[in-house]
mmCIF file with all atom_site columns, C-alpha atoms in Angstrom:
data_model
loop_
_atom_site.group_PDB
_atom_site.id
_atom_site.type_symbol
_atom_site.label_atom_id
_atom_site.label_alt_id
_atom_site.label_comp_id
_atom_site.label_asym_id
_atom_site.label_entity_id
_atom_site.label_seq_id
_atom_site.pdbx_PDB_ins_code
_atom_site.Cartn_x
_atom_site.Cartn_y
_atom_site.Cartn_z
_atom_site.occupancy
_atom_site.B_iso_or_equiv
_atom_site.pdbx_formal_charge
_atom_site.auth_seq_id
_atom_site.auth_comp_id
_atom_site.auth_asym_id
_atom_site.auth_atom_id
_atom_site.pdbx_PDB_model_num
ATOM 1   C CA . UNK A 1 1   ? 93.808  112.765 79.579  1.00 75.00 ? 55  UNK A CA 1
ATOM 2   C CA . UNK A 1 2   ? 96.550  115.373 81.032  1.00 80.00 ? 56  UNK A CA 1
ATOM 3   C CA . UNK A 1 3   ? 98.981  113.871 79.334  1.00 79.00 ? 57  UNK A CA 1
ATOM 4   C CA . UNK A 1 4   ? 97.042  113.776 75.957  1.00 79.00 ? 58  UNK A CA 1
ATOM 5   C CA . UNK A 1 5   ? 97.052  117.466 76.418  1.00 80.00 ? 59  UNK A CA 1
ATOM 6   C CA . UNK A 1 6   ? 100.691 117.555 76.634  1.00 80.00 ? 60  UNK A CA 1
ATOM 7   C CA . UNK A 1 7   ? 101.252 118.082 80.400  1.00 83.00 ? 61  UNK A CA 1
ATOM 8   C CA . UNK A 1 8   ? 104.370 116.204 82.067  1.00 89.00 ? 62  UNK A CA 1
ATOM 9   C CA . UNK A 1 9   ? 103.137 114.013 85.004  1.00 91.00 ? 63  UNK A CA 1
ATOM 10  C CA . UNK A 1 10  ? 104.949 111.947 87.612  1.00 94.00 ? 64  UNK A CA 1
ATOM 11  C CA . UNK A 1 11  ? 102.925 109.630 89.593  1.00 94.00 ? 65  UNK A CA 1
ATOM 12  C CA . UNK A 1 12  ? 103.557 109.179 93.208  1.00 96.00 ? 66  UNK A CA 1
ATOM 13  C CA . UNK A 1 13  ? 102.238 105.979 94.907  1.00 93.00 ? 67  UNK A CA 1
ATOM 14  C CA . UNK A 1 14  ? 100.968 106.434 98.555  1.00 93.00 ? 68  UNK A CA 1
ATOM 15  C CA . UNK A 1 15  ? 103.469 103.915 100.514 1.00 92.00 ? 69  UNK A CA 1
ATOM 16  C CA . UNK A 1 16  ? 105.578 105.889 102.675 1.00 95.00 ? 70  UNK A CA 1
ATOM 17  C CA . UNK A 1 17  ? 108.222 106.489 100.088 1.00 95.00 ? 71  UNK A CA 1
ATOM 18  C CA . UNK A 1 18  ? 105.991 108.029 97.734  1.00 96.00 ? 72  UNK A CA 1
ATOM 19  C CA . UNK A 1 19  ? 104.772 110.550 99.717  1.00 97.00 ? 73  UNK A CA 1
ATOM 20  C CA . UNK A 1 20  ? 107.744 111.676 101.197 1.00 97.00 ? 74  UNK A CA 1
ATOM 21  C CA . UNK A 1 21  ? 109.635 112.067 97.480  1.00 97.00 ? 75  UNK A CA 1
ATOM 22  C CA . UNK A 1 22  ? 106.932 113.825 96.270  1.00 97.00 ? 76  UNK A CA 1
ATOM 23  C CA . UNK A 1 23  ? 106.574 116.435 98.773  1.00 97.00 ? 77  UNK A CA 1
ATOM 24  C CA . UNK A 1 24  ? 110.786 116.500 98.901  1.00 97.00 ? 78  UNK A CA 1
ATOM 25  C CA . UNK A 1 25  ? 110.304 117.011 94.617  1.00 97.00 ? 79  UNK A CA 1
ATOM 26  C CA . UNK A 1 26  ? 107.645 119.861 95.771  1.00 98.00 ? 80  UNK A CA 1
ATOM 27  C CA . UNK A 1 27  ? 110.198 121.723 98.210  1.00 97.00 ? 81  UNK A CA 1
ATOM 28  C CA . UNK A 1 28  ? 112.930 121.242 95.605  1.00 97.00 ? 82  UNK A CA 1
ATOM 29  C CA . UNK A 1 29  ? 111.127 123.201 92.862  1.00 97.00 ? 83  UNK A CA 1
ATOM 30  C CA . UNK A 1 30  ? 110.518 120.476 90.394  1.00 96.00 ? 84  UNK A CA 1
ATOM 31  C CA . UNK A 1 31  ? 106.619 119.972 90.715  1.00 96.00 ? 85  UNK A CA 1
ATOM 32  C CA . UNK A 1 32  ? 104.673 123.276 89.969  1.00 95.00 ? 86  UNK A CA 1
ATOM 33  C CA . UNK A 1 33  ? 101.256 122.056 90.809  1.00 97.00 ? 87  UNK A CA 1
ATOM 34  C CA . UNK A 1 34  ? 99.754  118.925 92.714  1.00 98.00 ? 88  UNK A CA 1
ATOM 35  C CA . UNK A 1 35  ? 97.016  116.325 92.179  1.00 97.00 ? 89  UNK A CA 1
ATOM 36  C CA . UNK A 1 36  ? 97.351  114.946 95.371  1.00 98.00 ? 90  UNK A CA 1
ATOM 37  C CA . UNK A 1 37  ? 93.944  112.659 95.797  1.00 97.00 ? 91  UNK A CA 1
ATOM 38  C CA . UNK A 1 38  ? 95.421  109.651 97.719  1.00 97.00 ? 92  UNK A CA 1
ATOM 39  C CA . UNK A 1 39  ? 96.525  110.690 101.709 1.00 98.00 ? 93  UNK A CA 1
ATOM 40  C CA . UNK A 1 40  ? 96.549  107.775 103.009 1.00 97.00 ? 94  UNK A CA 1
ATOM 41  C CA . UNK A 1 41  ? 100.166 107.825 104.272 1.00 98.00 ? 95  UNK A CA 1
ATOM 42  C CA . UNK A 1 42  ? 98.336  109.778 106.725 1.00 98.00 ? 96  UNK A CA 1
ATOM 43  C CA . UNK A 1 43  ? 96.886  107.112 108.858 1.00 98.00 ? 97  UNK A CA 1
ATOM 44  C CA . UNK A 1 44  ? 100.304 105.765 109.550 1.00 97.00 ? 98  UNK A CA 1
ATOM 45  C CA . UNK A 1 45  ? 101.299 109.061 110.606 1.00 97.00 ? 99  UNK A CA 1
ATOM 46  C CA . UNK A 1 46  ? 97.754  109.339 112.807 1.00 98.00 ? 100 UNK A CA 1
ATOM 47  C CA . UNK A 1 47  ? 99.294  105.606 114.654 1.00 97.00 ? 101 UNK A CA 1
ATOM 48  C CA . UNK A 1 48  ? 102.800 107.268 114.857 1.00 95.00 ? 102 UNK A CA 1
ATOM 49  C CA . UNK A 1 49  ? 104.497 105.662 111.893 1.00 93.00 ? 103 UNK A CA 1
ATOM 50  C CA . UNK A 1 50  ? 102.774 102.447 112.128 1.00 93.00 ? 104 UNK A CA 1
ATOM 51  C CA . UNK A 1 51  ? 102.053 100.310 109.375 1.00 93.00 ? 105 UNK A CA 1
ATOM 52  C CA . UNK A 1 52  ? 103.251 99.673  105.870 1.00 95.00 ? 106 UNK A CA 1
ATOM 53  C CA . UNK A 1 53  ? 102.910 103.383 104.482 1.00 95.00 ? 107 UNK A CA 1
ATOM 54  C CA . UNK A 1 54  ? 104.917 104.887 107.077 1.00 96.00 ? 108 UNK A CA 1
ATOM 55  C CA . UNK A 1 55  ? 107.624 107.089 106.564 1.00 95.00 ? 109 UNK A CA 1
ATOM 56  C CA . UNK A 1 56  ? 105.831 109.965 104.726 1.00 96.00 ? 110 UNK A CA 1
ATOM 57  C CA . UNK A 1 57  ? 104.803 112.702 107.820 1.00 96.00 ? 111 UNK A CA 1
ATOM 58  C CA . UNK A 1 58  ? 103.499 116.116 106.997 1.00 97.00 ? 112 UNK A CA 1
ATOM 59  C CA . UNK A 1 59  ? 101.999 115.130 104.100 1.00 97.00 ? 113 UNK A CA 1
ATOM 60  C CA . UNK A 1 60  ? 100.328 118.252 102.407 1.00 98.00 ? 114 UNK A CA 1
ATOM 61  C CA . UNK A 1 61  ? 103.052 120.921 104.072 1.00 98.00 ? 115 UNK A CA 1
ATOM 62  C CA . UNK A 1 62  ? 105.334 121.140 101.196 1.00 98.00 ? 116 UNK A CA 1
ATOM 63  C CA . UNK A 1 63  ? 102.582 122.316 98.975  1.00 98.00 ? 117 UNK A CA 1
ATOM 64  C CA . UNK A 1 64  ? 101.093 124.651 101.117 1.00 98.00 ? 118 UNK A CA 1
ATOM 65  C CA . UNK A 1 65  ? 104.587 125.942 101.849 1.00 97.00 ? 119 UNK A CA 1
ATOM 66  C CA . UNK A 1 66  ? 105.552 126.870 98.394  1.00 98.00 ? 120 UNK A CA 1
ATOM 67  C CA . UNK A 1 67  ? 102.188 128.255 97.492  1.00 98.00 ? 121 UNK A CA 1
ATOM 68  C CA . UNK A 1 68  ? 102.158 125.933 93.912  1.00 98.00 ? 122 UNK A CA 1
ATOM 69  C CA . UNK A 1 69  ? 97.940  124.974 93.220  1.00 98.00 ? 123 UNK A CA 1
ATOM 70  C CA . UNK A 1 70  ? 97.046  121.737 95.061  1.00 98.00 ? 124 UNK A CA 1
ATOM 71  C CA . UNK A 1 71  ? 94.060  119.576 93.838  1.00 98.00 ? 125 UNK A CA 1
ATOM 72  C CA . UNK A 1 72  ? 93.431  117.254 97.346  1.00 98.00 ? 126 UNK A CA 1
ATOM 73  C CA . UNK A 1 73  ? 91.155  114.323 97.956  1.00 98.00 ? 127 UNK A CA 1
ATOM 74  C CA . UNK A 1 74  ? 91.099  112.586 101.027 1.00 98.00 ? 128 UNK A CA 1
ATOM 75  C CA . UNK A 1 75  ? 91.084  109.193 99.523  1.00 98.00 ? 129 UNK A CA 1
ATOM 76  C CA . UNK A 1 76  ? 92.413  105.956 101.133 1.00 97.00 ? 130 UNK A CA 1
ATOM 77  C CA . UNK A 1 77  ? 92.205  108.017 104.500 1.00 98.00 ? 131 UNK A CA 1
ATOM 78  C CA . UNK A 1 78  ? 89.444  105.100 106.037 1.00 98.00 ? 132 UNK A CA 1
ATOM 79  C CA . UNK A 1 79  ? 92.005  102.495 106.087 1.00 98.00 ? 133 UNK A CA 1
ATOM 80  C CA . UNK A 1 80  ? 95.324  100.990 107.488 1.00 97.00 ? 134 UNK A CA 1
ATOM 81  C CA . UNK A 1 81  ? 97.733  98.999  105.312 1.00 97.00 ? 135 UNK A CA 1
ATOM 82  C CA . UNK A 1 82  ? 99.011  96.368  108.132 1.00 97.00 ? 136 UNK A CA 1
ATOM 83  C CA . UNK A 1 83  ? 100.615 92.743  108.126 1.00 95.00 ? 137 UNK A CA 1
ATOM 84  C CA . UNK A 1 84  ? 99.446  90.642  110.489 1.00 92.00 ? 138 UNK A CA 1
ATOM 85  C CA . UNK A 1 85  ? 102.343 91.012  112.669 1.00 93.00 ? 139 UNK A CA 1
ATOM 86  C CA . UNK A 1 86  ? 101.200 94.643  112.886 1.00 95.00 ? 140 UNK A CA 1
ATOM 87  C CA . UNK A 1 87  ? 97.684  93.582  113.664 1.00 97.00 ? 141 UNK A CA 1
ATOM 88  C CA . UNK A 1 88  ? 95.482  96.030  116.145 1.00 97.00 ? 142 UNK A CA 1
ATOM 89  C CA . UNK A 1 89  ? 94.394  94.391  119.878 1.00 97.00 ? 143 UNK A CA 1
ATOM 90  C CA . UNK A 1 90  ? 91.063  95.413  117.998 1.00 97.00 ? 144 UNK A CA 1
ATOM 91  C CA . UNK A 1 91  ? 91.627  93.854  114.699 1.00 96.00 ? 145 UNK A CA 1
ATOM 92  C CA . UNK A 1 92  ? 88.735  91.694  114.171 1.00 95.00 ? 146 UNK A CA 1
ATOM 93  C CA . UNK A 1 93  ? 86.085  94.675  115.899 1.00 97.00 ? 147 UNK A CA 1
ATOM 94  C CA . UNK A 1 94  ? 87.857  96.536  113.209 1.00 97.00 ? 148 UNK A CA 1
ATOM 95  C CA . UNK A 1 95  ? 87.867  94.479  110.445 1.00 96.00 ? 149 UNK A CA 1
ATOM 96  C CA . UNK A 1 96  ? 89.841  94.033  107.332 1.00 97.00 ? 150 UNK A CA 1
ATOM 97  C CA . UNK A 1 97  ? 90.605  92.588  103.686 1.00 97.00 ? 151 UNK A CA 1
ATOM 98  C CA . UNK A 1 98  ? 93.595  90.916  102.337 1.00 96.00 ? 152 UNK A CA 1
ATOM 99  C CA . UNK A 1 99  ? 94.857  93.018  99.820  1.00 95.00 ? 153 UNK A CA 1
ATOM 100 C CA . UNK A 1 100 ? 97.953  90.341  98.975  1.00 94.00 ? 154 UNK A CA 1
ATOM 101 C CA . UNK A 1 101 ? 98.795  87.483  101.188 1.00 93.00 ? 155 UNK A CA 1
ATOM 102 C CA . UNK A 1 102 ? 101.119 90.168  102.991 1.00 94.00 ? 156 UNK A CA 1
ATOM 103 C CA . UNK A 1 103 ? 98.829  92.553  103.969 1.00 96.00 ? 157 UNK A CA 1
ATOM 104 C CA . UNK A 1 104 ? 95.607  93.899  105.100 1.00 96.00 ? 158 UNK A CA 1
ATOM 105 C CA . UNK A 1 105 ? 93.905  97.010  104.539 1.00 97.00 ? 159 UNK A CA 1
ATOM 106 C CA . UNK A 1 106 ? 92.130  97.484  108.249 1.00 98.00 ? 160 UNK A CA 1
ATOM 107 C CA . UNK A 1 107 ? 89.269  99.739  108.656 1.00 98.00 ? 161 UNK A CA 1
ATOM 108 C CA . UNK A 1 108 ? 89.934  102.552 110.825 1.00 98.00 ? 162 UNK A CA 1
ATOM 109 C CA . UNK A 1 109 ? 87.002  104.080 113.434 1.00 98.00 ? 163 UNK A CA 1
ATOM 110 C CA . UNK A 1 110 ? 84.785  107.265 112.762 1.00 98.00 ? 164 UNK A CA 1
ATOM 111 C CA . UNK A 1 111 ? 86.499  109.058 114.970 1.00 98.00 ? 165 UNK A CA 1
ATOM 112 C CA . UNK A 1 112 ? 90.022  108.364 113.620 1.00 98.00 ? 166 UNK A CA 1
ATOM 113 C CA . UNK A 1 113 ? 89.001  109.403 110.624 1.00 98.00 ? 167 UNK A CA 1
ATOM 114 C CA . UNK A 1 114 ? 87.509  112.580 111.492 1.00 98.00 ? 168 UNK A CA 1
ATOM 115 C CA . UNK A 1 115 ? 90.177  113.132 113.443 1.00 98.00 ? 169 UNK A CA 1
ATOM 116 C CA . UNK A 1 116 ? 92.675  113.076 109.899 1.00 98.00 ? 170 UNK A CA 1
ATOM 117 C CA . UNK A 1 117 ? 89.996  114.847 108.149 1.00 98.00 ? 171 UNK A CA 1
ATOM 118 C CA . UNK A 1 118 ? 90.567  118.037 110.823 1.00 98.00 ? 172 UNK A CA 1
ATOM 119 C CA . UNK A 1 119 ? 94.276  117.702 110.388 1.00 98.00 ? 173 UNK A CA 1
ATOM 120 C CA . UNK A 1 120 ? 94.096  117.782 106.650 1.00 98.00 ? 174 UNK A CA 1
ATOM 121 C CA . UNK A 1 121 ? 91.965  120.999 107.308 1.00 98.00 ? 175 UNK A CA 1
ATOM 122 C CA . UNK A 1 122 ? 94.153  122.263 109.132 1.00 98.00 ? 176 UNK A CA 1
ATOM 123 C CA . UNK A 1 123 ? 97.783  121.431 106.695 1.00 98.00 ? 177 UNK A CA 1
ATOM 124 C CA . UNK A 1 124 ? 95.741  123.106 104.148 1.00 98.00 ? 178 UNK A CA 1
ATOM 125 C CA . UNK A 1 125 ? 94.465  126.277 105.663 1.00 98.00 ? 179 UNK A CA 1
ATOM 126 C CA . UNK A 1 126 ? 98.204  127.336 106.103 1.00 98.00 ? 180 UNK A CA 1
ATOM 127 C CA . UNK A 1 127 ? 98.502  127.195 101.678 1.00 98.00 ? 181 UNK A CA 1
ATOM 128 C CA . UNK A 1 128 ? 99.924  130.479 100.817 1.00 97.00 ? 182 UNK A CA 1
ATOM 129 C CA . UNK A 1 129 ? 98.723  129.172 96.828  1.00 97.00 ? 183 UNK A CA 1
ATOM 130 C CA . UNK A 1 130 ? 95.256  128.259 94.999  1.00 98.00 ? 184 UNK A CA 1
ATOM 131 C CA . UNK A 1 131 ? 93.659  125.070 96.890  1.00 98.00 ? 185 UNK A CA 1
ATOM 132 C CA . UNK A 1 132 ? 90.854  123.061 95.818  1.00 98.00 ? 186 UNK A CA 1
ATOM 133 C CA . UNK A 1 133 ? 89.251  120.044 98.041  1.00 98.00 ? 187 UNK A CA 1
ATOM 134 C CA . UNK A 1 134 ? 86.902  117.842 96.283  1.00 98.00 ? 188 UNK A CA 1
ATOM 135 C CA . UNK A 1 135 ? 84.803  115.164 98.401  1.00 98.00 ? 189 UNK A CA 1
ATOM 136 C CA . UNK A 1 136 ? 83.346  111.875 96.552  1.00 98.00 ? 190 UNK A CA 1
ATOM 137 C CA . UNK A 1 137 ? 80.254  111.402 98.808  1.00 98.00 ? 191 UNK A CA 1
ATOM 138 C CA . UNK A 1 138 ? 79.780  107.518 97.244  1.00 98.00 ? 192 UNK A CA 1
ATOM 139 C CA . UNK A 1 139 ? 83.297  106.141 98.885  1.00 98.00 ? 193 UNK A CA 1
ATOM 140 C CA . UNK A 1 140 ? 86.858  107.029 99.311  1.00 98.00 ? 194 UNK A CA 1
ATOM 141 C CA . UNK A 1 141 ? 88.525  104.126 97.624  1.00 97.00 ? 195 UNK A CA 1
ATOM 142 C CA . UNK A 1 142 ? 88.038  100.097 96.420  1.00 97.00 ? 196 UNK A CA 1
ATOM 143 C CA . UNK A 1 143 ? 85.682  97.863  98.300  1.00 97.00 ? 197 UNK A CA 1
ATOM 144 C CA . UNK A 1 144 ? 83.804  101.511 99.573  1.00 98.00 ? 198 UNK A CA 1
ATOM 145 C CA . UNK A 1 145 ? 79.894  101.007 97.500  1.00 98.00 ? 199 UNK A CA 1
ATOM 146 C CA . UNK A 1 146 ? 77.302  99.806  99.416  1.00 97.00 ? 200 UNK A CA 1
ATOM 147 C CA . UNK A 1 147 ? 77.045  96.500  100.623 1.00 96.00 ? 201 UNK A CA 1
ATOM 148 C CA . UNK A 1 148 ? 80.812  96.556  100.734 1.00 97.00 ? 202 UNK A CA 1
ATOM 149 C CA . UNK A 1 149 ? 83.313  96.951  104.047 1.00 96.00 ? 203 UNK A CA 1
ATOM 150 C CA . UNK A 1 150 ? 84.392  100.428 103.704 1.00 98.00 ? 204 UNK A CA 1
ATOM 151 C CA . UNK A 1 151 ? 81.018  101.631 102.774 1.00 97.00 ? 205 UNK A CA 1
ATOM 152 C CA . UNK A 1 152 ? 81.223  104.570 105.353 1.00 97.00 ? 206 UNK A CA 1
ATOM 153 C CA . UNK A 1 153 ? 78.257  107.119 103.849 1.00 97.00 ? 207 UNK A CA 1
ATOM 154 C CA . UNK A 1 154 ? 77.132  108.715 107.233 1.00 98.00 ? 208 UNK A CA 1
ATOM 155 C CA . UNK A 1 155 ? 81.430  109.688 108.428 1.00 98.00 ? 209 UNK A CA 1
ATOM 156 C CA . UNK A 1 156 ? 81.721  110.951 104.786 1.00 98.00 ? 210 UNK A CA 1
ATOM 157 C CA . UNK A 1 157 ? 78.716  113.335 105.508 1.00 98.00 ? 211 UNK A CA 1
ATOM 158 C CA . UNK A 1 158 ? 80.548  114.331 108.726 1.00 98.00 ? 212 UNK A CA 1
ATOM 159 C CA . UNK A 1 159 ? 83.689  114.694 106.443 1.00 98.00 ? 213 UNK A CA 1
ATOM 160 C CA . UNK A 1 160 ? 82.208  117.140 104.276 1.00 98.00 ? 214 UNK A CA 1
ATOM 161 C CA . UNK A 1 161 ? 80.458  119.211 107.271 1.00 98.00 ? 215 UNK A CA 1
ATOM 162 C CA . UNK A 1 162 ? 84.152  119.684 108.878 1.00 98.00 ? 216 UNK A CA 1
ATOM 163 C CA . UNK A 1 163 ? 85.588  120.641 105.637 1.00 98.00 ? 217 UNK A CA 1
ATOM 164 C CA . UNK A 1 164 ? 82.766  123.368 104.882 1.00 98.00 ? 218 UNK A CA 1
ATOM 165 C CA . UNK A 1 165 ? 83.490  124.520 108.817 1.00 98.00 ? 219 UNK A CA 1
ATOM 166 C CA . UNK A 1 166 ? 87.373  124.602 109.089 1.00 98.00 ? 220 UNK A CA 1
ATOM 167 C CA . UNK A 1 167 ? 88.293  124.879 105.553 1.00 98.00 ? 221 UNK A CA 1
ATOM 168 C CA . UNK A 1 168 ? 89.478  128.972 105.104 1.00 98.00 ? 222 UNK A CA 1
ATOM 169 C CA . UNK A 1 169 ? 86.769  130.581 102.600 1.00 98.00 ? 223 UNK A CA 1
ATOM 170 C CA . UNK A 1 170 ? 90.138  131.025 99.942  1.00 97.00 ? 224 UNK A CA 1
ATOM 171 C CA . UNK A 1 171 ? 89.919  127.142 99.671  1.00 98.00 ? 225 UNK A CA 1
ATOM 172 C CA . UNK A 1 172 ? 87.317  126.166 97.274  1.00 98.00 ? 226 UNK A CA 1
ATOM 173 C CA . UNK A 1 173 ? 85.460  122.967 98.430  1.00 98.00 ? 227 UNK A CA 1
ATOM 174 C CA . UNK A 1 174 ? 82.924  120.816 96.119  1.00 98.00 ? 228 UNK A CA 1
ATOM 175 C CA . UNK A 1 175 ? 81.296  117.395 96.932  1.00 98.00 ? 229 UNK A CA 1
ATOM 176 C CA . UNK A 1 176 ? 80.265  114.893 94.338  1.00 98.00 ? 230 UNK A CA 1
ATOM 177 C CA . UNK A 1 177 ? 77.353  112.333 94.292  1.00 98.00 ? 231 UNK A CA 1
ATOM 178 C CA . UNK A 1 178 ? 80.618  109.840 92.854  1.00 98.00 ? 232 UNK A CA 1
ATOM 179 C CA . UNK A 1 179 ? 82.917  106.896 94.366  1.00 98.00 ? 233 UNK A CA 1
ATOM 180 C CA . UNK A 1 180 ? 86.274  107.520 94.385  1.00 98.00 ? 234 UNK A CA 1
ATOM 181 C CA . UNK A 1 181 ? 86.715  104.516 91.794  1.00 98.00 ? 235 UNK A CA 1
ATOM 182 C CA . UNK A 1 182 ? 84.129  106.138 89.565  1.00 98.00 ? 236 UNK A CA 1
ATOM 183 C CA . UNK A 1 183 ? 85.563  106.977 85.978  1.00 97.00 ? 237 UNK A CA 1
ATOM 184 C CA . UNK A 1 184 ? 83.130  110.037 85.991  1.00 98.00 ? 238 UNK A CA 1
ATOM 185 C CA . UNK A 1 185 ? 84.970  111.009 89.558  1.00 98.00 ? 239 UNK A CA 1
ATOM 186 C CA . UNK A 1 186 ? 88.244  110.890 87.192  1.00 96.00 ? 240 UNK A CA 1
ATOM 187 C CA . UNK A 1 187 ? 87.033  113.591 84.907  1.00 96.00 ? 241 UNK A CA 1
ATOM 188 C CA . UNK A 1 188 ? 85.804  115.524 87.551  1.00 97.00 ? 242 UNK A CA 1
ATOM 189 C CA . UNK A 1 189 ? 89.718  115.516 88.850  1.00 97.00 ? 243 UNK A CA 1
ATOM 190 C CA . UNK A 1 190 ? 90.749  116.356 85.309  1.00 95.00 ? 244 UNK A CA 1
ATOM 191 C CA . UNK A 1 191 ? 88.295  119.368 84.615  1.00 95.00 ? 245 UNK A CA 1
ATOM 192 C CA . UNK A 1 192 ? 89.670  120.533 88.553  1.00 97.00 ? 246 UNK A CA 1
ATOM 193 C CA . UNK A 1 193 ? 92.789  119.926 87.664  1.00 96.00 ? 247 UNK A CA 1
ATOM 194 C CA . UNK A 1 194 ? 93.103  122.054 84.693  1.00 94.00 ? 248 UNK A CA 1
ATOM 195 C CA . UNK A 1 195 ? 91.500  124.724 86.008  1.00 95.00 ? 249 UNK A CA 1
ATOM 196 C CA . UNK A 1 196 ? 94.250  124.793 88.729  1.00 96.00 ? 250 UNK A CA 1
ATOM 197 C CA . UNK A 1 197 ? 96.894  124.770 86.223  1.00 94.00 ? 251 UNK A CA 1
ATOM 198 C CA . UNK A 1 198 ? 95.993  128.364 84.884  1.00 92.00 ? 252 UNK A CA 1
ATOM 199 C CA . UNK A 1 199 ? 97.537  129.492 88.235  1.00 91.00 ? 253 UNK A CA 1
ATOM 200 C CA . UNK A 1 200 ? 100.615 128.090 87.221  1.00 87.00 ? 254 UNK A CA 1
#
């Protein structure tokens, strides 16, 4: 839809690499605003670089840095993408799904979660630009509707009550009765989006 309205977009795919081009792309001047709605690069940087995403730390900095508008969702942050090599002591407590025959996606505990949550509060409350966090209150990725293993309703609740706590009161926050995956949740990042780009 962005592009049918003649904006230029790169996509960035959350795997380490990704991450850490796009936010060298935002330091070198060549991105003027940021959809970034996929942080989970984040976990491996929560387990010290572990895991198959790894290599992307301080995710959210550049943009905050050089004050461009950032559009952030914390999707994908329930999860780590592991092979089985890299499998947790606690891997079966934890659970996970294959998502190839090379890796997993492991669920991560409330608490670690929580605990990326503050630190996303905390990247973004140092933004010198316009910030807006939206919150999909249904699931933060795949596999995340009821019934389902990353069906997490009650930590996205405490999600949303640390946001409206830590977040700075210049940072506008909304929640949305939506999964991540929904294609209504996809408009709602489009109609965010573009009201973002008027600070450009």
């Amino acid at each position: 839809k962005l592009q049918a309205m003649g904006k230029e977009i790169i996509s960035f795919h959350s795997t380490g690499i990704g991450g850490r081009v796009m936010e060298q792309m935002i330091r070198d001047g060549h991105i003027k605003a940021v959809m970034d709605v996929t942080l989970h690069e984040m976990t491996a940087e929560y387990f010290g670089g572990y895991g198959y995403s790894k290599g992307a730390d301080n995710r959210l900095t550049a943009g905050a840095e050089m004050g461009i508008p950032m559009l952030v969702c914390p999707g994908g942050i329930d999860f780590i993408c592991l092979r089985k090599e890299e499998f947790f002591d606690d891997e079966e407590e934890r659970g996970h799904v294959w998502h190839n025959s090379e890796l997993t996606h492991t669920r991560l505990y409330e608490h670690e979660i929580l605990d990326i949550t503050r630190t996303i509060i905390e990247r973004l409350n140092r933004a010198k630009g316009k910030v807006t966090v939206v919150l999909p209150m249904q699931g933060l990725r795949t596999l995340s509707r009821p019934g389902e293993p990353f069906h997490k309703p009650e930590t996205i609740k405490k999600m949303r009550d640390l946001f409206k706590e830590g977040l700075k009161p210049e940072i506008e926050f909304k929640c949305y009765d939506l999964n991540f995956m929904d294609p209504e949740f996809a408009d709602v990042l489009v109609d965010e989006m573009l009201k973002l780009l008027e600070y450009v």
